[in-house]
Tab-separated table of C-alpha atoms and ligand atoms in Angstrom:
chain	number	residue	atom	x	y	z
L	179	UNK	CA	51.509	21.215	-18.753
L	180	UNK	CA	48.794	22.844	-20.932
L	181	UNK	CA	48.230	19.374	-22.560
L	182	UNK	CA	47.424	17.831	-19.148
L	183	UNK	CA	45.099	20.769	-18.282
L	184	UNK	CA	43.166	20.477	-21.425
L	185	UNK	CA	42.784	16.695	-20.767
L	186	UNK	CA	41.519	17.514	-17.428
L	187	UNK	CA	38.908	19.995	-18.553
L	188	UNK	CA	37.764	17.581	-21.206
L	189	UNK	CA	37.374	14.908	-18.526
L	190	UNK	CA	35.409	17.253	-16.270
L	191	UNK	CA	33.156	18.325	-19.029
L	192	UNK	CA	32.476	14.716	-20.076
L	193	UNK	CA	31.649	14.015	-16.400
L	194	UNK	CA	29.252	16.982	-16.312
L	195	UNK	CA	27.535	16.005	-19.363
L	196	UNK	CA	27.011	12.350	-18.034
L	197	UNK	CA	25.647	13.814	-14.747
L	198	UNK	CA	23.337	16.284	-16.532
L	199	UNK	CA	22.099	13.491	-18.785
L	200	UNK	CA	21.381	11.210	-15.600
L	201	UNK	CA	19.514	14.102	-13.849
L	202	UNK	CA	17.343	14.819	-17.044
L	203	UNK	CA	16.727	11.011	-17.488
L	204	UNK	CA	15.612	10.746	-13.749
L	205	UNK	CA	13.365	13.819	-14.038
L	206	UNK	CA	11.781	12.370	-17.235
L	207	UNK	CA	11.138	9.018	-15.472
L	208	UNK	CA	9.514	10.754	-12.459
L	209	UNK	CA	7.294	12.889	-14.634
L	210	UNK	CA	6.291	10.233	-17.076
L	211	UNK	CA	5.358	7.968	-14.111
L	212	UNK	CA	3.141	10.427	-12.435
L	213	UNK	CA	1.716	12.290	-15.455
L	214	UNK	CA	0.893	9.654	-18.066
L	215	UNK	CA	-2.149	7.780	-16.803
L	216	UNK	CA	-3.936	5.016	-18.659
L	217	UNK	CA	-7.520	5.798	-19.354
L	218	UNK	CA	-8.391	2.288	-18.416
L	219	UNK	CA	-5.866	0.906	-15.860
L	220	UNK	CA	-5.144	-2.723	-14.783
L	221	UNK	CA	-6.992	-4.231	-17.917
L	222	UNK	CA	-4.260	-6.741	-18.339
L	223	UNK	CA	-5.488	-8.373	-15.075
L	224	UNK	CA	-8.980	-9.119	-16.454
L	225	UNK	CA	-9.775	-12.661	-17.361
L	226	UNK	CA	-11.787	-13.395	-20.579
L	227	UNK	CA	-15.071	-15.160	-20.578
L	228	UNK	CA	-18.429	-14.371	-18.992
L	229	UNK	CA	-17.400	-15.110	-15.295
L	230	UNK	CA	-16.554	-11.784	-13.529
L	231	UNK	CA	-12.760	-11.363	-12.534
L	232	UNK	CA	-12.375	-10.649	-8.754
L	233	UNK	CA	-10.230	-8.547	-6.625
L	234	UNK	CA	-9.817	-9.272	-2.926
L	235	UNK	CA	-9.120	-6.138	-0.911
L	236	UNK	CA	-8.367	-6.387	2.710
L	237	UNK	CA	-9.443	-3.623	5.167
L	238	UNK	CA	-11.876	-2.267	2.572
L	239	UNK	CA	-14.945	-0.887	4.281
L	240	UNK	CA	-13.089	2.378	4.714
L	241	UNK	CA	-9.890	4.325	3.959
L	242	UNK	CA	-7.549	3.558	1.190
L	243	UNK	CA	-8.860	-0.028	0.937
L	244	UNK	CA	-12.354	1.292	-0.060
L	245	UNK	CA	-10.641	3.974	-2.303
L	246	UNK	CA	-8.968	1.088	-4.184
L	247	UNK	CA	-12.045	-0.977	-4.361
L	248	UNK	CA	-13.919	1.971	-5.798
L	249	UNK	CA	-11.407	2.508	-8.584
L	250	UNK	CA	-11.369	-1.366	-9.351
L	251	UNK	CA	-15.133	-1.467	-9.488
L	252	UNK	CA	-15.154	1.488	-11.993
L	253	UNK	CA	-12.782	-0.618	-14.176
L	254	UNK	CA	-15.287	-3.537	-14.150
L	255	UNK	CA	-13.755	-5.683	-11.459
L	256	UNK	CA	-15.782	-7.743	-9.124
L	257	UNK	CA	-14.867	-7.130	-5.457
L	258	UNK	CA	-14.387	-9.228	-2.393
L	259	UNK	CA	-14.393	-6.741	0.521
L	260	UNK	CA	-12.730	-7.976	3.834
L	261	UNK	CA	-13.069	-6.261	7.206
L	262	UNK	CA	-14.111	-7.034	10.705
L	263	UNK	CA	-17.242	-5.239	11.053
L	264	UNK	CA	-20.213	-6.716	9.100
L	265	UNK	CA	-22.395	-3.468	9.145
L	266	UNK	CA	-19.611	-1.347	7.820
L	267	UNK	CA	-18.945	-3.714	5.038
L	268	UNK	CA	-22.653	-3.969	3.947
L	269	UNK	CA	-22.507	-0.054	3.773
L	270	UNK	CA	-19.402	-0.144	1.669
L	271	UNK	CA	-20.953	-2.727	-0.498
L	272	UNK	CA	-24.145	-0.719	-1.202
L	273	UNK	CA	-21.839	2.146	-1.865
L	274	UNK	CA	-19.849	0.262	-4.566
L	275	UNK	CA	-23.017	-0.867	-6.116
L	276	UNK	CA	-24.292	2.779	-6.349
L	277	UNK	CA	-21.171	3.564	-8.042
L	278	UNK	CA	-21.498	1.014	-10.816
L	279	UNK	CA	-25.067	-0.587	-10.940
L	280	UNK	CA	-24.773	-4.366	-11.281
L	281	UNK	CA	-21.288	-4.521	-9.646
L	282	UNK	CA	-20.566	-7.923	-8.161
L	283	UNK	CA	-19.464	-7.260	-4.443
L	284	UNK	CA	-18.943	-10.163	-1.933
L	285	UNK	CA	-18.039	-9.850	1.704
L	286	UNK	CA	-15.622	-11.680	3.990
L	287	UNK	CA	-16.093	-10.701	7.718
L	288	UNK	CA	-12.717	-11.455	9.335
L	289	UNK	CA	-10.662	-9.848	12.049
L	290	UNK	CA	-7.174	-9.628	10.719
L	291	UNK	CA	-5.711	-9.161	14.278
L	292	UNK	CA	-7.331	-12.331	15.828
L	293	UNK	CA	-8.071	-14.686	12.882
L	294	UNK	CA	-6.771	-18.192	13.444
L	295	UNK	CA	-4.965	-20.070	10.551
L	296	UNK	CA	-8.147	-22.277	10.185
L	297	UNK	CA	-10.364	-19.229	9.764
L	298	UNK	CA	-8.168	-17.804	7.137
L	299	UNK	CA	-7.954	-21.067	5.257
L	300	UNK	CA	-11.773	-21.440	5.465
L	301	UNK	CA	-12.123	-17.931	3.987
L	302	UNK	CA	-9.824	-18.552	1.150
L	303	UNK	CA	-11.581	-21.753	0.568
L	304	UNK	CA	-14.953	-20.071	0.253
L	305	UNK	CA	-13.639	-17.935	-2.624
L	306	UNK	CA	-11.569	-20.840	-4.332
L	307	UNK	CA	-14.037	-21.205	-7.156
L	308	UNK	CA	-14.014	-17.568	-8.204
L	309	UNK	CA	-11.716	-16.184	-10.836
L	310	UNK	CA	-9.322	-14.138	-8.497
L	311	UNK	CA	-6.604	-12.024	-10.225
L	312	UNK	CA	-5.894	-9.246	-7.866
L	313	UNK	CA	-4.960	-9.415	-4.120
L	314	UNK	CA	-4.564	-6.087	-2.234
L	315	UNK	CA	-2.966	-6.556	1.173
L	316	UNK	CA	-4.301	-3.318	2.559
L	317	UNK	CA	-5.339	-3.952	6.141
L	318	UNK	CA	-3.040	-2.246	8.555
L	319	UNK	CA	-2.862	0.207	11.397
L	320	UNK	CA	-1.410	0.839	14.747
L	321	UNK	CA	-3.769	-1.151	17.095
L	322	UNK	CA	-2.110	-0.345	20.480
L	323	UNK	CA	-3.859	0.824	23.762
L	324	UNK	CA	-4.614	4.595	23.569
L	325	UNK	CA	-3.160	7.084	23.390
L	326	UNK	CA	-1.498	5.541	20.192
L	327	UNK	CA	1.683	7.582	20.032
L	328	UNK	CA	3.859	6.591	22.849
L	329	UNK	CA	7.554	5.764	23.803
L	330	UNK	CA	8.484	2.006	23.127
L	331	UNK	CA	9.128	1.536	26.729
L	332	UNK	CA	5.394	1.964	27.434
L	333	UNK	CA	4.263	-0.605	25.008
L	334	UNK	CA	2.919	-3.995	26.567
L	335	UNK	CA	3.568	-7.390	24.990
L	336	UNK	CA	-0.191	-7.224	23.962
L	337	UNK	CA	0.425	-3.978	22.103
L	338	UNK	CA	3.463	-5.318	20.352
L	339	UNK	CA	1.800	-8.492	19.195
L	340	UNK	CA	-1.402	-6.728	18.092
L	341	UNK	CA	0.654	-4.564	15.736
L	342	UNK	CA	2.537	-7.560	14.279
L	343	UNK	CA	-0.723	-9.661	13.910
L	344	UNK	CA	-2.520	-6.820	12.315
L	345	UNK	CA	0.159	-5.622	9.842
L	346	UNK	CA	2.468	-8.484	9.226
L	347	UNK	CA	1.208	-12.014	10.159
L	348	UNK	CA	-2.231	-11.735	8.669
L	349	UNK	CA	-1.142	-10.687	5.118
L	350	UNK	CA	1.871	-13.156	5.179
L	351	UNK	CA	-0.666	-16.002	5.873
L	352	UNK	CA	-3.385	-14.806	3.545
L	353	UNK	CA	-0.920	-14.177	0.703
L	354	UNK	CA	0.554	-17.775	1.087
L	355	UNK	CA	-3.039	-19.251	0.896
L	356	UNK	CA	-4.077	-17.069	-1.952
L	357	UNK	CA	-1.014	-17.599	-4.186
L	358	UNK	CA	-2.451	-20.866	-5.640
L	359	UNK	CA	-5.698	-19.174	-6.621
L	360	UNK	CA	-3.719	-16.166	-8.278
L	361	UNK	CA	-1.444	-18.601	-10.226
L	362	UNK	CA	-4.230	-20.175	-12.070
L	363	UNK	CA	-4.349	-18.966	-15.614
L	364	UNK	CA	-6.291	-20.629	-18.478
L	365	UNK	CA	-4.541	-18.483	-21.157
L	366	UNK	CA	-0.851	-17.797	-21.147
L	367	UNK	CA	-1.689	-14.050	-21.371
L	368	UNK	CA	-3.629	-14.099	-18.227
L	369	UNK	CA	-1.812	-12.040	-15.486
L	370	UNK	CA	-2.388	-11.499	-11.742
L	371	UNK	CA	-1.385	-8.902	-9.447
L	372	UNK	CA	-0.573	-8.451	-5.681
L	373	UNK	CA	-0.394	-5.003	-4.078
L	374	UNK	CA	1.117	-4.897	-0.646
L	375	UNK	CA	0.525	-1.706	1.388
L	376	UNK	CA	3.602	-0.541	3.056
L	377	UNK	CA	4.094	3.028	4.446
L	378	UNK	CA	6.607	5.855	4.375
L	379	UNK	CA	6.970	5.007	8.051
L	380	UNK	CA	8.982	2.014	7.079
L	381	UNK	CA	12.164	4.103	7.346
L	382	UNK	CA	11.485	3.956	11.268
L	383	UNK	CA	9.731	6.661	13.077
L	384	UNK	CA	9.342	7.616	16.701
L	385	UNK	CA	6.424	6.766	19.100
L	386	UNK	CA	4.963	4.444	16.647
L	387	UNK	CA	7.899	2.403	16.215
L	388	UNK	CA	6.079	-1.093	15.747
L	389	UNK	CA	3.924	0.460	13.065
L	390	UNK	CA	7.078	1.560	11.230
L	391	UNK	CA	8.844	-1.659	11.740
L	392	UNK	CA	5.997	-3.813	10.474
L	393	UNK	CA	5.714	-1.661	7.258
L	394	UNK	CA	9.369	-2.377	6.702
L	395	UNK	CA	8.471	-6.006	6.984
L	396	UNK	CA	5.765	-5.483	4.288
L	397	UNK	CA	8.266	-3.767	2.042
L	398	UNK	CA	10.964	-6.376	2.434
L	399	UNK	CA	8.535	-9.279	2.005
L	400	UNK	CA	7.008	-7.705	-0.930
L	401	UNK	CA	10.043	-7.038	-2.876
L	402	UNK	CA	11.428	-10.497	-2.072
L	403	UNK	CA	8.235	-12.151	-3.251
L	404	UNK	CA	8.205	-10.012	-6.450
L	405	UNK	CA	11.578	-11.428	-7.257
L	406	UNK	CA	10.701	-14.976	-6.229
L	407	UNK	CA	7.603	-14.902	-8.543
L	408	UNK	CA	9.645	-13.984	-11.457
L	409	UNK	CA	12.073	-16.893	-10.932
L	410	UNK	CA	9.576	-19.680	-11.872
L	411	UNK	CA	7.604	-19.956	-15.142
L	412	UNK	CA	4.688	-21.173	-12.986
L	413	UNK	CA	4.347	-17.814	-11.194
L	414	UNK	CA	6.080	-15.261	-13.554
L	415	UNK	CA	2.691	-14.156	-14.709
L	416	UNK	CA	1.966	-12.696	-11.100
L	417	UNK	CA	3.123	-9.189	-10.664
L	418	UNK	CA	3.772	-7.865	-7.250
L	419	UNK	CA	4.132	-4.285	-6.032
L	420	UNK	CA	4.675	-2.801	-2.646
L	421	UNK	CA	2.641	0.657	-2.405
L	422	UNK	CA	4.223	3.228	-0.206
L	423	UNK	CA	1.815	5.991	0.932
L	424	UNK	CA	2.968	9.054	2.809
L	425	UNK	CA	0.156	10.948	4.755
L	426	UNK	CA	-3.328	10.188	3.504
L	427	UNK	CA	-6.474	11.515	5.129
L	428	UNK	CA	-8.710	8.283	6.057
L	429	UNK	CA	-10.804	7.045	8.852
L	430	UNK	CA	-7.713	5.728	10.557
L	431	UNK	CA	-5.487	8.747	10.034
L	432	UNK	CA	-7.629	11.895	10.766
L	433	UNK	CA	-5.685	13.934	13.185
L	434	UNK	CA	-2.736	16.300	12.458
L	435	UNK	CA	-3.013	15.717	8.650
L	436	UNK	CA	-2.654	18.732	6.354
L	437	UNK	CA	-5.583	19.559	3.901
L	438	UNK	CA	-3.019	19.448	1.105
L	439	UNK	CA	-2.623	15.616	1.594
L	440	UNK	CA	-4.759	13.318	-0.558
L	441	UNK	CA	-8.014	11.954	0.656
L	442	UNK	CA	-8.419	8.159	0.808
L	443	UNK	CA	-10.614	7.790	-2.380
L	444	UNK	CA	-8.228	10.122	-4.444
L	445	UNK	CA	-5.283	8.034	-3.084
L	446	UNK	CA	-7.121	4.615	-3.988
L	447	UNK	CA	-7.631	5.875	-7.549
L	448	UNK	CA	-4.006	7.054	-7.800
L	449	UNK	CA	-2.809	3.548	-6.843
L	450	UNK	CA	-4.787	1.987	-9.429
L	451	UNK	CA	-3.936	4.632	-12.140
L	452	UNK	CA	-0.072	4.094	-11.551
L	453	UNK	CA	0.360	0.520	-10.876
L	454	UNK	CA	0.656	-0.675	-14.664
L	455	UNK	CA	3.329	1.851	-15.427
L	456	UNK	CA	5.282	0.914	-12.282
L	457	UNK	CA	5.036	-2.781	-13.129
L	458	UNK	CA	5.991	-2.255	-16.859
L	459	UNK	CA	9.182	-0.625	-15.434
L	460	UNK	CA	9.915	-3.601	-13.259
L	461	UNK	CA	9.612	-1.519	-10.064
L	462	UNK	CA	9.290	-3.433	-6.884
L	463	UNK	CA	7.564	-0.615	-4.919
L	464	UNK	CA	5.842	2.547	-5.867
L	465	UNK	CA	5.145	5.991	-4.188
L	466	UNK	CA	1.890	6.613	-6.086
L	467	UNK	CA	1.346	10.263	-4.980
L	468	UNK	CA	3.650	12.597	-6.822
L	469	UNK	CA	4.432	14.862	-3.738
L	470	UNK	CA	5.092	11.869	-1.542
L	471	UNK	CA	7.424	10.442	-4.115
L	472	UNK	CA	9.255	13.740	-4.339
L	473	UNK	CA	9.436	14.099	-0.502
L	474	UNK	CA	10.772	10.431	-0.254
L	475	UNK	CA	13.468	11.334	-2.785
L	476	UNK	CA	14.400	14.416	-0.819
L	477	UNK	CA	14.529	12.578	2.577
L	478	UNK	CA	16.658	9.778	1.221
L	479	UNK	CA	19.188	12.441	-0.037
L	480	UNK	CA	19.426	14.381	3.312
L	481	UNK	CA	22.120	13.698	5.754
L	482	UNK	CA	21.002	11.491	8.592
L	483	UNK	CA	21.181	14.275	11.278
L	484	UNK	CA	18.768	16.502	9.357
L	485	UNK	CA	16.341	13.719	8.385
L	486	UNK	CA	16.226	12.542	12.147
L	487	UNK	CA	15.571	16.144	13.125
L	488	UNK	CA	12.785	16.577	10.480
L	489	UNK	CA	11.104	13.203	11.148
L	490	UNK	CA	11.124	13.801	15.057
L	491	UNK	CA	9.589	17.253	14.526
L	492	UNK	CA	6.886	15.973	12.231
L	493	UNK	CA	6.084	12.939	14.348
L	494	UNK	CA	6.122	15.183	17.468
L	495	UNK	CA	3.347	17.296	16.010
L	496	UNK	CA	1.367	14.173	14.862
L	497	UNK	CA	1.686	12.807	18.352
L	498	UNK	CA	0.441	15.992	19.968
L	499	UNK	CA	-2.623	16.068	17.549
L	500	UNK	CA	-3.643	12.546	17.877
L	501	UNK	CA	-3.030	12.284	21.755
L	502	UNK	CA	-4.962	15.451	22.517
L	503	UNK	CA	-7.828	14.499	20.317
L	504	UNK	CA	-7.915	11.188	22.400
L	505	UNK	CA	-7.709	13.207	25.840
L	506	UNK	CA	-10.628	15.424	24.627
L	507	UNK	CA	-12.741	12.351	23.742
L	508	UNK	CA	-11.810	10.922	27.280
L	509	UNK	CA	-13.131	14.137	28.997
L	510	UNK	CA	-16.322	13.968	26.870
L	511	UNK	CA	-17.207	10.467	28.330
A	1024	NAP	N1	-3.641	6.759	6.077
A	1024	NAP	C1	-2.376	7.116	6.031
A	1024	NAP	O1	-1.884	7.998	6.100
A	1024	NAP	C2	-1.473	5.868	5.585
A	1024	NAP	C3	-0.092	6.103	5.457
A	1024	NAP	C4	0.725	5.091	5.069
A	1024	NAP	C5	0.223	3.810	5.046
A	1024	NAP	N2	-1.006	3.608	5.224
A	1024	NAP	C6	-1.419	2.080	5.147
A	1024	NAP	O2	-2.579	2.068	4.302
A	1024	NAP	C7	-3.542	0.999	4.848
A	1024	NAP	C8	-4.795	1.462	4.926
A	1024	NAP	O3	-4.747	2.716	5.769
A	1024	NAP	P1	-6.110	3.595	6.065
A	1024	NAP	O4	-5.552	4.855	6.802
A	1024	NAP	O5	-6.934	3.751	4.921
A	1024	NAP	O6	-6.755	2.756	7.188
A	1024	NAP	P2	-8.311	2.962	7.901
A	1024	NAP	O7	-8.889	4.267	7.448
A	1024	NAP	O8	-8.071	2.743	9.431
A	1024	NAP	O9	-9.216	1.737	7.256
A	1024	NAP	C9	-8.954	0.469	7.983
A	1024	NAP	C10	-9.862	-0.449	7.238
A	1024	NAP	O10	-9.395	-1.756	7.869
A	1024	NAP	C11	-10.512	-2.507	8.342
A	1024	NAP	N3	-10.069	-3.062	9.542
A	1024	NAP	C12	-9.700	-2.538	10.781
A	1024	NAP	N4	-9.317	-3.252	11.726
A	1024	NAP	C13	-9.496	-4.500	11.141
A	1024	NAP	C14	-9.381	-5.831	11.774
A	1024	NAP	N5	-8.929	-6.031	12.900
A	1024	NAP	N6	-9.533	-6.858	10.795
A	1024	NAP	C15	-9.907	-6.559	9.561
A	1024	NAP	N7	-10.180	-5.400	9.037
A	1024	NAP	C16	-9.893	-4.376	9.806
A	1024	NAP	C17	-11.526	-1.411	8.672
A	1024	NAP	O11	-12.795	-2.091	8.403
A	1024	NAP	P3	-13.797	-2.705	9.494
A	1024	NAP	O12	-13.729	-1.792	10.547
A	1024	NAP	O13	-15.066	-2.935	8.765
A	1024	NAP	O14	-13.059	-4.089	9.836
A	1024	NAP	C18	-11.261	-0.351	7.486
A	1024	NAP	O15	-11.934	-0.911	6.382
A	1024	NAP	C19	-2.816	0.494	6.150
A	1024	NAP	O16	-2.031	-0.777	5.942
A	1024	NAP	C20	-1.952	1.676	6.545
A	1024	NAP	O17	-0.854	1.194	7.422
A	1024	NAP	C21	-1.889	4.581	5.686
A	1025	NAG	C1	3.122	-9.050	0.859
A	1025	NAG	O1	3.410	-8.817	2.105
A	1025	NAG	C2	3.306	-10.173	2.874
A	1025	NAG	C3	3.749	-9.874	4.320
A	1025	NAG	O2	3.740	-8.543	4.556
A	1025	NAG	C4	4.140	-11.302	2.374
A	1025	NAG	O3	3.905	-12.456	3.115
A	1025	NAG	C5	3.820	-11.512	1.048
A	1025	NAG	O4	4.548	-12.378	0.373
A	1025	NAG	C6	3.735	-10.163	0.262
A	1025	NAG	N1	3.279	-10.386	-1.036
A	1025	NAG	C7	4.005	-10.225	-2.100
A	1025	NAG	C8	3.263	-10.532	-3.394
A	1025	NAG	O5	5.018	-9.796	-2.087
A	1026	NAG	C1	11.568	-5.914	-17.206
A	1026	NAG	O1	12.099	-7.233	-17.024
A	1026	NAG	C2	11.830	-8.174	-18.091
A	1026	NAG	C3	12.458	-9.385	-17.801
A	1026	NAG	O2	12.166	-9.795	-16.533
A	1026	NAG	C4	12.498	-7.708	-19.360
A	1026	NAG	O3	12.256	-8.349	-20.379
A	1026	NAG	C5	11.961	-6.181	-19.671
A	1026	NAG	O4	12.712	-5.597	-20.820
A	1026	NAG	C6	12.146	-5.307	-18.365
A	1026	NAG	N1	11.570	-3.955	-18.639
A	1026	NAG	C7	12.309	-2.783	-18.377
A	1026	NAG	C8	11.538	-1.581	-18.876
A	1026	NAG	O5	13.383	-2.804	-17.884
């Protein structure tokens, strides 16, 4: 009897030790990802030679896209800004050149929501001679008729299509056309990088259902492509990472966001700082902000009843903040 008891104790102790090791290992992975930052990130995506290496960032006249562009300019990349308002883009360009005098910045004016396949093809054609090594599929949002937070039943077909076009269709088309440019490498060590902007909303959230659903599309596509690219020697030098932000204060997300959340420029820098580390670990997706990463882990571990209640409560507050700001602006007009 005592023998069996002793064996049982030993087994439980062993199990405890293994569990403890797993927990310590996960904690170390978490901390090293977020706390060890290279002093010069993304240098392995620079091409050699006198020609500049370009990064194409979509939706980059403001918000996280501009934040990423700023961080890339600091690292010596040339930038192609893509947005739909020429004036805002010109302003962003002078801002980048003030940040690093002599920075090479080009502009593509294009409306992600309405661009035809021909227009996208022409735009990619116009940059085909450049040395492009980074594509950041950042443009995204919730372009429905206002107020933006509404039950699904109140969404028109136009609302539904606008979100799909803006968040999913445009980046799928642009990525397909840009891949041949990214796969060009004159030396075997030349690498390219695609960053796809998903969102913590991919889990499915109320009142902006289409937004969350298209962000799940971004995540699924990005992870699929990351695997496909590794399958062929012709494309295995292209790395692909989905970025999953939580709440970020930006032009598009300015109501009901706590001051403790990162600002667009801090967040853009954070993406650039942590991408190398995530890629060297073969991650397909990255929650770049440490607190967001922590929140995601907690959310995933909670029972569904509790996470639904927490999400509905948080989104209810956001809906209130966004929609009442909209009502105030209506009254002012
Ligand atoms: N902010 C957050 O909390 C958050 C959270 C999770 C995920 N994200 C994702 O991160 C990405 C950036 O978000 P953000 O909050 O930084 O956005 P934002 O502040 O709204 O910035 C939007 C950018 O996209 C451009 N843009 C808007 N409509 C466009 C169109 N039709 N065609 C082309 N460009 C257009 C704007 O430039 P122009 O006006 O010059 O065109 C601007 O540069 C999005 O994919 C978003 O879904 C954000
Ligand atoms: C990025 O996402 C788009 C669609 O959201 C997809 O078409 C594309 O393949 C993705 N890119 C990568 C490299 O995963
Ligand atoms: C990542 O994957 C490559 C093969 O695809 C492998 O050689 C490498 O060891 C992996 N790195 C890690 C940290 O798992």
